Coordinates of C-alpha atoms in Angstrom, one line a residue:
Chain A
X1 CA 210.4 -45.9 -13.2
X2 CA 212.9 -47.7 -11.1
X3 CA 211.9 -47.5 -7.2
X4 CA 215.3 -45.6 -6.9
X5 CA 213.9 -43.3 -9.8
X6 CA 211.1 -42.6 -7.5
X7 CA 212.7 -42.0 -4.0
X8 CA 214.9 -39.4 -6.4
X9 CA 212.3 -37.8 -7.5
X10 CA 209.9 -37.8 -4.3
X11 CA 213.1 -35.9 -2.7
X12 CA 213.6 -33.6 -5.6
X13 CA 209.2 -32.6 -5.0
X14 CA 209.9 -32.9 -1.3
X15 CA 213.0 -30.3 -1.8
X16 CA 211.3 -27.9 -4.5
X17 CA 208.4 -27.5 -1.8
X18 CA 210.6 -26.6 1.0
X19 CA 213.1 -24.3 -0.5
X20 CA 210.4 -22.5 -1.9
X21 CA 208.5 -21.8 1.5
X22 CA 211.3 -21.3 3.6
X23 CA 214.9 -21.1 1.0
X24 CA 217.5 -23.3 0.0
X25 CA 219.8 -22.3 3.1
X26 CA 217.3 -22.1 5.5
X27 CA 216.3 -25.9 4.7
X28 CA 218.3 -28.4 7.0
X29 CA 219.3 -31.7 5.1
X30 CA 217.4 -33.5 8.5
X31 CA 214.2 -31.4 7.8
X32 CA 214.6 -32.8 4.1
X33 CA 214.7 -36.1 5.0
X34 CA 211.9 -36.0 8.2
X35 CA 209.3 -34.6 5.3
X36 CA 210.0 -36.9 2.9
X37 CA 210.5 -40.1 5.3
X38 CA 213.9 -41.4 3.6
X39 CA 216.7 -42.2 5.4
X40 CA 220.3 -40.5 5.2
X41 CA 222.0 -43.4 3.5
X42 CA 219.3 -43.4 1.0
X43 CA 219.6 -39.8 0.4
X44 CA 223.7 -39.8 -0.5
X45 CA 222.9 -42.9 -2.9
X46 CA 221.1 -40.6 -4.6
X47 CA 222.9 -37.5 -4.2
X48 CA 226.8 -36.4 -3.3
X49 CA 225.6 -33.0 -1.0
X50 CA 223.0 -30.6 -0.6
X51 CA 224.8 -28.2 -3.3
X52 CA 224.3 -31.4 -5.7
X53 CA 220.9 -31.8 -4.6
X54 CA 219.9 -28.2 -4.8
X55 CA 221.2 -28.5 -8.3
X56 CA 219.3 -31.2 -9.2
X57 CA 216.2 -29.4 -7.6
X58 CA 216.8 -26.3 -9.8
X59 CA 217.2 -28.6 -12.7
X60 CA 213.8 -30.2 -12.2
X61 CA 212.2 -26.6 -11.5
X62 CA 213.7 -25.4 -14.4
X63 CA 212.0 -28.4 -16.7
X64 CA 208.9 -28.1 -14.7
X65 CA 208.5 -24.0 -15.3
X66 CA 209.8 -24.5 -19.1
X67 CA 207.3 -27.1 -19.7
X68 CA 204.3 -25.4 -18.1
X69 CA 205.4 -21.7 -19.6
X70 CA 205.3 -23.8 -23.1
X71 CA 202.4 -25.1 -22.9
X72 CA 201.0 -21.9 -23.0
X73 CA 203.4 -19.8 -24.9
X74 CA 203.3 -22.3 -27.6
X75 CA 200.0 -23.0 -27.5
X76 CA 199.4 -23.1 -31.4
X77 CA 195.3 -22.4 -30.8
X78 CA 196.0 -19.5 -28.8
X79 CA 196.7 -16.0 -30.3
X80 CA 199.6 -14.3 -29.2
X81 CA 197.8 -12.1 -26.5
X82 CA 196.0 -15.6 -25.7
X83 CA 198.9 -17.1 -24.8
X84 CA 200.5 -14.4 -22.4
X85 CA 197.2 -14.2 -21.0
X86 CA 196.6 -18.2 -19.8
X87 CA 200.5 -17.7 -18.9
X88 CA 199.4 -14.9 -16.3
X89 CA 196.3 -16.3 -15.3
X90 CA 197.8 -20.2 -14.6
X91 CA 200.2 -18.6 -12.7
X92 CA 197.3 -15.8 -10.4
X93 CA 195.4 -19.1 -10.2
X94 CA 199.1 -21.4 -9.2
X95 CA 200.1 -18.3 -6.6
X96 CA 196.4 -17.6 -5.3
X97 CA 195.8 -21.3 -4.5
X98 CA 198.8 -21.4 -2.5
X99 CA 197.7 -18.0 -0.3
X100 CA 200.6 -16.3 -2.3
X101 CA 203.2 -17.6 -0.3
X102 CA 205.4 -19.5 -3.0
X103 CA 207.2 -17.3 -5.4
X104 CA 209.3 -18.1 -8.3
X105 CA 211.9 -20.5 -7.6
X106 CA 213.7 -19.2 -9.9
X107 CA 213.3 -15.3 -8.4
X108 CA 214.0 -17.2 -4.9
X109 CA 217.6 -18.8 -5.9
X110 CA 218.7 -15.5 -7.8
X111 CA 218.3 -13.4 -5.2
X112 CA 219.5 -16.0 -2.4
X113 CA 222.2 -18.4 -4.1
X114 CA 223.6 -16.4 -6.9
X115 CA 226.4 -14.7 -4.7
X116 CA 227.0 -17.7 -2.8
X117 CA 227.5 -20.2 -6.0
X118 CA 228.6 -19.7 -9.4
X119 CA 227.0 -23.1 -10.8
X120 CA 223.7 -21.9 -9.5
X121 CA 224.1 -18.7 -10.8
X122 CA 224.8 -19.5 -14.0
X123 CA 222.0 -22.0 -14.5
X124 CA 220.0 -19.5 -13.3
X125 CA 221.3 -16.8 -15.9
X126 CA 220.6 -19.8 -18.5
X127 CA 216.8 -20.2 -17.7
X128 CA 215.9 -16.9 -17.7
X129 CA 217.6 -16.5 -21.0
X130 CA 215.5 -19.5 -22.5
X131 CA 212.0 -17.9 -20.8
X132 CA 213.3 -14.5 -22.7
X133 CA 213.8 -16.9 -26.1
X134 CA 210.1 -18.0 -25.7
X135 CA 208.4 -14.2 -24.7
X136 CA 210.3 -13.6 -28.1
X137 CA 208.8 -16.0 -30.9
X138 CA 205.2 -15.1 -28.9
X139 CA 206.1 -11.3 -29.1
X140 CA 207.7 -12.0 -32.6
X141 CA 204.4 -13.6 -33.7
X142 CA 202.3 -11.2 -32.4
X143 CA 203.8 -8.6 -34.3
X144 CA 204.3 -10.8 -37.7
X145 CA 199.9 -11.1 -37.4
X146 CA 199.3 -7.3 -36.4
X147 CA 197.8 -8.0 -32.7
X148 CA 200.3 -5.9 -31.4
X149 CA 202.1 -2.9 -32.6
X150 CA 205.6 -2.6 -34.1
X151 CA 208.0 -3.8 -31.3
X152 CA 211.3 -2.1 -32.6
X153 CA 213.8 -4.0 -30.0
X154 CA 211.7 -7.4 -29.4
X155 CA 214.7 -8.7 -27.2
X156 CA 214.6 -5.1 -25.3
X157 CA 211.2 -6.1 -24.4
X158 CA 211.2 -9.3 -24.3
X159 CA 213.9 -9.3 -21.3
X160 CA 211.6 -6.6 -20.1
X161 CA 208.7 -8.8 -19.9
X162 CA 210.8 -11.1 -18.0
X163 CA 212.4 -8.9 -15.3
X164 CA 209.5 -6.9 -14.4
X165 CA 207.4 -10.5 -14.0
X166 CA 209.7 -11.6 -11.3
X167 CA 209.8 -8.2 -9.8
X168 CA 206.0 -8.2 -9.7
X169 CA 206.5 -11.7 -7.3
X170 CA 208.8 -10.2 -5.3
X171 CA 206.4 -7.6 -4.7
X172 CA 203.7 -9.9 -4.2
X173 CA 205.6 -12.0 -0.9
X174 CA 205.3 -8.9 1.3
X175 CA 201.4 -7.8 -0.1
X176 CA 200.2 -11.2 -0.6
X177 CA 197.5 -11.0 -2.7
X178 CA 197.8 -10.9 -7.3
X179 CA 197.7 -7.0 -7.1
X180 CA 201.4 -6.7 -8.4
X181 CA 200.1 -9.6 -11.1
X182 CA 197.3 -7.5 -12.4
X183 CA 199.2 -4.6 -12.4
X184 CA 202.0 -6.2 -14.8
X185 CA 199.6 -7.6 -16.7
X186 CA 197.6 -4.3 -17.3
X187 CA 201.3 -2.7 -18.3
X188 CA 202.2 -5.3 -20.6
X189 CA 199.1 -4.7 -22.5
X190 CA 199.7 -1.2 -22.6
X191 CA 203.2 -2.2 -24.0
X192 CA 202.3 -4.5 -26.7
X193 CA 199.2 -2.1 -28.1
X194 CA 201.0 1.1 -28.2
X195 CA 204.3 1.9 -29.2
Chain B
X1 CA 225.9 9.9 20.4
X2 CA 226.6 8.0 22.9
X3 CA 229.0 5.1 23.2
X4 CA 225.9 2.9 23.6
X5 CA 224.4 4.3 20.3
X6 CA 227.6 4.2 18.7
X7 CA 227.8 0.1 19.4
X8 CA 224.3 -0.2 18.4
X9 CA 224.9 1.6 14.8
X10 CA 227.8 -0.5 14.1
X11 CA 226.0 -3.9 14.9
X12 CA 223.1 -2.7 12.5
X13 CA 226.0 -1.5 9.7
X14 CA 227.7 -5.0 10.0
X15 CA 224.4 -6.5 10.2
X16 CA 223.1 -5.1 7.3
X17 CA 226.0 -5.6 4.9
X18 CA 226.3 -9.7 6.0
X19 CA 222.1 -9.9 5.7
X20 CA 222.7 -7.9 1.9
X21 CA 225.8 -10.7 0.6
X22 CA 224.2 -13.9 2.5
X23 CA 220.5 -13.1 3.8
X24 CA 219.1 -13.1 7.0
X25 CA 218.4 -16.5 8.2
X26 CA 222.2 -17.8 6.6
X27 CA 223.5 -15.2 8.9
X28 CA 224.3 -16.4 12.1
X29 CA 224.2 -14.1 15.4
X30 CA 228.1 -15.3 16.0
X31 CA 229.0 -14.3 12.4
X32 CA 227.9 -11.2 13.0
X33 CA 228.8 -10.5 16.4
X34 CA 232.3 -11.8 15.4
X35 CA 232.4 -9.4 12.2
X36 CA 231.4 -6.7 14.4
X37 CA 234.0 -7.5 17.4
X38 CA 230.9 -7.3 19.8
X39 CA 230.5 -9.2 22.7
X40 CA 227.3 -11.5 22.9
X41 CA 226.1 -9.4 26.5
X42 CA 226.6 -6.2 25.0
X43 CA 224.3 -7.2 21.7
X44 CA 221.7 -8.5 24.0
X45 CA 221.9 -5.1 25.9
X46 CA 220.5 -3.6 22.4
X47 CA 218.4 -5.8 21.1
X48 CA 216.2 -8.2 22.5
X49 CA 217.1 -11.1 19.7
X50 CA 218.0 -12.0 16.3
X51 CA 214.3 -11.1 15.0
X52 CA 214.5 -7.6 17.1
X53 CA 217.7 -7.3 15.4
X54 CA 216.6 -8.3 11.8
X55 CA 213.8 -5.3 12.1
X56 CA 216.1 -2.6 13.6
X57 CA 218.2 -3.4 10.4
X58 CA 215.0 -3.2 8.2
X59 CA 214.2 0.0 9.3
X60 CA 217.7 1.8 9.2
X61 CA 217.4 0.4 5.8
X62 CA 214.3 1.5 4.6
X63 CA 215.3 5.0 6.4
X64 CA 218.6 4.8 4.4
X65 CA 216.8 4.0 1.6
X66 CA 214.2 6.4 1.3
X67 CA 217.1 9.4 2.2
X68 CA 219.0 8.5 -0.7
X69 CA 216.3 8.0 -3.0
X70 CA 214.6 11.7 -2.1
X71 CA 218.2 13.0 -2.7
X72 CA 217.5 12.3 -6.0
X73 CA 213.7 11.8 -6.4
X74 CA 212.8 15.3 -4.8
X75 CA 216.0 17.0 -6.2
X76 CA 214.3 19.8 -7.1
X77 CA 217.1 21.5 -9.1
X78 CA 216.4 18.4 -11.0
X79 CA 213.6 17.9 -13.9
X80 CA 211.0 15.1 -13.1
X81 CA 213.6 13.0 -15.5
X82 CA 216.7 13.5 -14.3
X83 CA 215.7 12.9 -11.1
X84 CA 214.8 9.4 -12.4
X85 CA 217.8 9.7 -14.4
X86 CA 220.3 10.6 -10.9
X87 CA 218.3 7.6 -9.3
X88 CA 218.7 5.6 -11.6
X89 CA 222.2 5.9 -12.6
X90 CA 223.5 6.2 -8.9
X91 CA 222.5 2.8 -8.2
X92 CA 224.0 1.5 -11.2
X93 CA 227.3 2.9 -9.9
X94 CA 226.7 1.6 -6.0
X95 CA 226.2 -2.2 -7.5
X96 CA 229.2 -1.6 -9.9
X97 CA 231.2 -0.9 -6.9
X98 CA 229.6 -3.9 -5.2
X99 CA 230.5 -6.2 -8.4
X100 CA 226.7 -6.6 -8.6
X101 CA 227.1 -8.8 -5.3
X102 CA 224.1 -6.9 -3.5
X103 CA 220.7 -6.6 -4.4
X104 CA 218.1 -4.7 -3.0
X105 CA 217.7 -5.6 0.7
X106 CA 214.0 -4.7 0.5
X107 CA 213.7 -6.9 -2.1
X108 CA 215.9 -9.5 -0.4
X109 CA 214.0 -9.3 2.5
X110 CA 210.7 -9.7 0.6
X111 CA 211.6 -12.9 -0.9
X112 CA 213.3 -14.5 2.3
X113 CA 211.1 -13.3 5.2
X114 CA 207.8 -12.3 4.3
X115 CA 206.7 -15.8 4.2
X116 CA 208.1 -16.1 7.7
X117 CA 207.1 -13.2 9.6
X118 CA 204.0 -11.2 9.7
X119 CA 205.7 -7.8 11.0
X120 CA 208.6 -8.1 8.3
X121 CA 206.2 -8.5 5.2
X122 CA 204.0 -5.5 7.0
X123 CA 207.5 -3.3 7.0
X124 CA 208.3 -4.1 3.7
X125 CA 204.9 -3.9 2.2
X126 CA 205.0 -0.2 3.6
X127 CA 208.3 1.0 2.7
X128 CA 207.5 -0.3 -0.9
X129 CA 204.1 1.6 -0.6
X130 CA 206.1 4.9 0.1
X131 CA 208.9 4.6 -2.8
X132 CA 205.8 4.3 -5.0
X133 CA 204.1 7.4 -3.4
X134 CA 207.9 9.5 -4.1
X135 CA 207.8 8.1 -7.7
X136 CA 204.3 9.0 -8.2
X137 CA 205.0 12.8 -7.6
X138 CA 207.8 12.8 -9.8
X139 CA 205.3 11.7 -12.8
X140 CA 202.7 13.9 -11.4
X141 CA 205.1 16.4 -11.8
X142 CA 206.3 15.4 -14.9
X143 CA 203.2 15.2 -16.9
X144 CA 201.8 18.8 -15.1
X145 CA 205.5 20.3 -16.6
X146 CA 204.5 18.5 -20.0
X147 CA 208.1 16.9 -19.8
X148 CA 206.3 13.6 -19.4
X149 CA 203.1 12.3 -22.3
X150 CA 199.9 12.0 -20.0
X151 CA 199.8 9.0 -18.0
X152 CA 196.4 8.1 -17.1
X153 CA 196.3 6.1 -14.1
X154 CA 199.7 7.4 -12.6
X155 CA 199.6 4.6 -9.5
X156 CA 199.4 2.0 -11.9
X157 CA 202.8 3.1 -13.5
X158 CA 204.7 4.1 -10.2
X159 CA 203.8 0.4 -8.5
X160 CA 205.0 -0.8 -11.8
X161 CA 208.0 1.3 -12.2
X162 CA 209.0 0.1 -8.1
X163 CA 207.9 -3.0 -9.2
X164 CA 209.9 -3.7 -12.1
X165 CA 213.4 -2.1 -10.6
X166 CA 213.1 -5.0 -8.2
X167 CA 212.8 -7.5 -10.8
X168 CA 215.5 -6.0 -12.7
X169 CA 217.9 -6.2 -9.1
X170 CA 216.8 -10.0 -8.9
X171 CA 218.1 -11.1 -12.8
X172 CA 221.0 -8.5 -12.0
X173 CA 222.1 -10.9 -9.4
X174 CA 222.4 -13.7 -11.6
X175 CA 224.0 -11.7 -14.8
X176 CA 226.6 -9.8 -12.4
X177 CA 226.2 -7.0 -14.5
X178 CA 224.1 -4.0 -15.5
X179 CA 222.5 -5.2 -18.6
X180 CA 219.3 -5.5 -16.4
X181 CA 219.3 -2.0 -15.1
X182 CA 220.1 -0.7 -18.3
X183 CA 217.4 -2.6 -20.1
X184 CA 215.0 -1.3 -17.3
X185 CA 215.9 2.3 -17.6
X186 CA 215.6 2.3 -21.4
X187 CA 211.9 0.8 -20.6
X188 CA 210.4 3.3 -18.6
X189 CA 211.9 5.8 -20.9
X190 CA 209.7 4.3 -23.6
X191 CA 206.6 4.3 -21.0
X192 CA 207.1 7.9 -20.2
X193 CA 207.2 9.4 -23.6
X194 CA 204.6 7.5 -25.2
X195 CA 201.2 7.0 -23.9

């Protein structure tokens, strides 16, 4: 990595942090640049506004959440309940650690930057379709081996699984503890055994 | 009502509609004293700031809220699923209206303030408690009528069924259209007639 590489990326972290805690509008471009100690000039090297860099911070969220969802979702020693299961549980364990005041990033922009930006609304729109394509081939899987039961609309469900996980986090902000987790966990279960 | 009353319902109406498209903290007190056509003394004769402000709105909210859910939710001309069904489908048509531009300001709130003031997550962490405690009674009654399959733990399924409505509002917002709603209603169908 370059050294301009990693200024990019320490601002990117620096960003993702804040505009979890506190939003993407709500974050000043000086508050940005106090946390992360880099100077305004060195900031528009790396980055033409703060729509671009918000973009960019999306972008690197996105990977981040696609990488870390994979790695349990396509987890080839897990079974399929194994795999949503150390999904839920890296995520109780991600939100509890952090007194459950982050939620998902991607929840956060949705609801915050979607009306105010098409670009962000549409990449949005785009990652939650790709974490909907993964619940799938688990779902899909599942299915194929018998651990759950005959799923007649797997894309139904699978944007099900989906939606009602980032209404469970929005739940969560105002209770602050993983009740809203357990309880969508304990209703996906029920949803994948019975049909 | 009196002229006072009257000034303080339209700053809370204009409020509420700019905190809805743009969220609280993007919303400056100018903007909205400038969308209302209210002078700066006369909004501090109401309301002791922008946080006093932000809570009166919150609770005319919830209050509005809650009305026009019971409308539907303790229709009792209604069976326990059409008045799931008249909930449902009269939100649909409000976001329609609103080219799925608003989400739920509950829900909004949730994700933008709860991290940042004790007394908002307490409000909204209520109100969410009592939407659960309306649904709840129209399973209760449900499954007592035999319209509904038994549900055993029937708290579980209303803090999921609140739960997952919110989630469904959050990808809404990044779709702009109903698909969410839709795939949500179909859902609890599912959960309600098979157990």
């Amino acid at each position: 990595m370059t050294k301009g590489e990693v200024t990019q990326l320490h601002l990117i972290n620096v960003g993702a942090s804040l505009f979890h805690l506190q939003g993407y509008k709500h974050t000043s471009l000086s508050q940005i640049l106090n946390a992360a100690k880099v100077t305004k000039g060195s900031f528009y090297f790396h980055f033409e506004d703060k729509q671009a860099f918000g973009l960019a911070v999306l972008n690197q969220q996105i990977d981040w959440f696609k990488e870390s969802s994979r790695l349990h979702l396509n987890n080839s020693d897990l079974s399929p309940l194994e795999k949503i299961e150390t999904f839920y549980r890296s995520n109780v364990v991600f939100f509890q650690k952090n007194d459950f005041k982050y939620g998902c990033l991607l929840g956060n922009f949705s609801q915050e930057m979607s009306t105010l930006s098409t670009e962000f609304a549409h990449k949005i729109a785009m990652a939650f379709d790709e974490m909907v394509a993964l619940v799938s081939d688990v779902i899909c899987e599942g299915i194929l081996m018998g651990e759950f039961n005959a799923i007649e609309d797997i894309d139904l469900f699978a944007n099900f699984f989906i939606n009602s996980w980032e209404g469970a986090l929005v739940r969560m902000k105002s209770v602050k503890d993983e009740s809203s987790l357990v309880n969508w966990f304990t209703m996906i279960k029920q949803l994948l055994f019975i049909t």
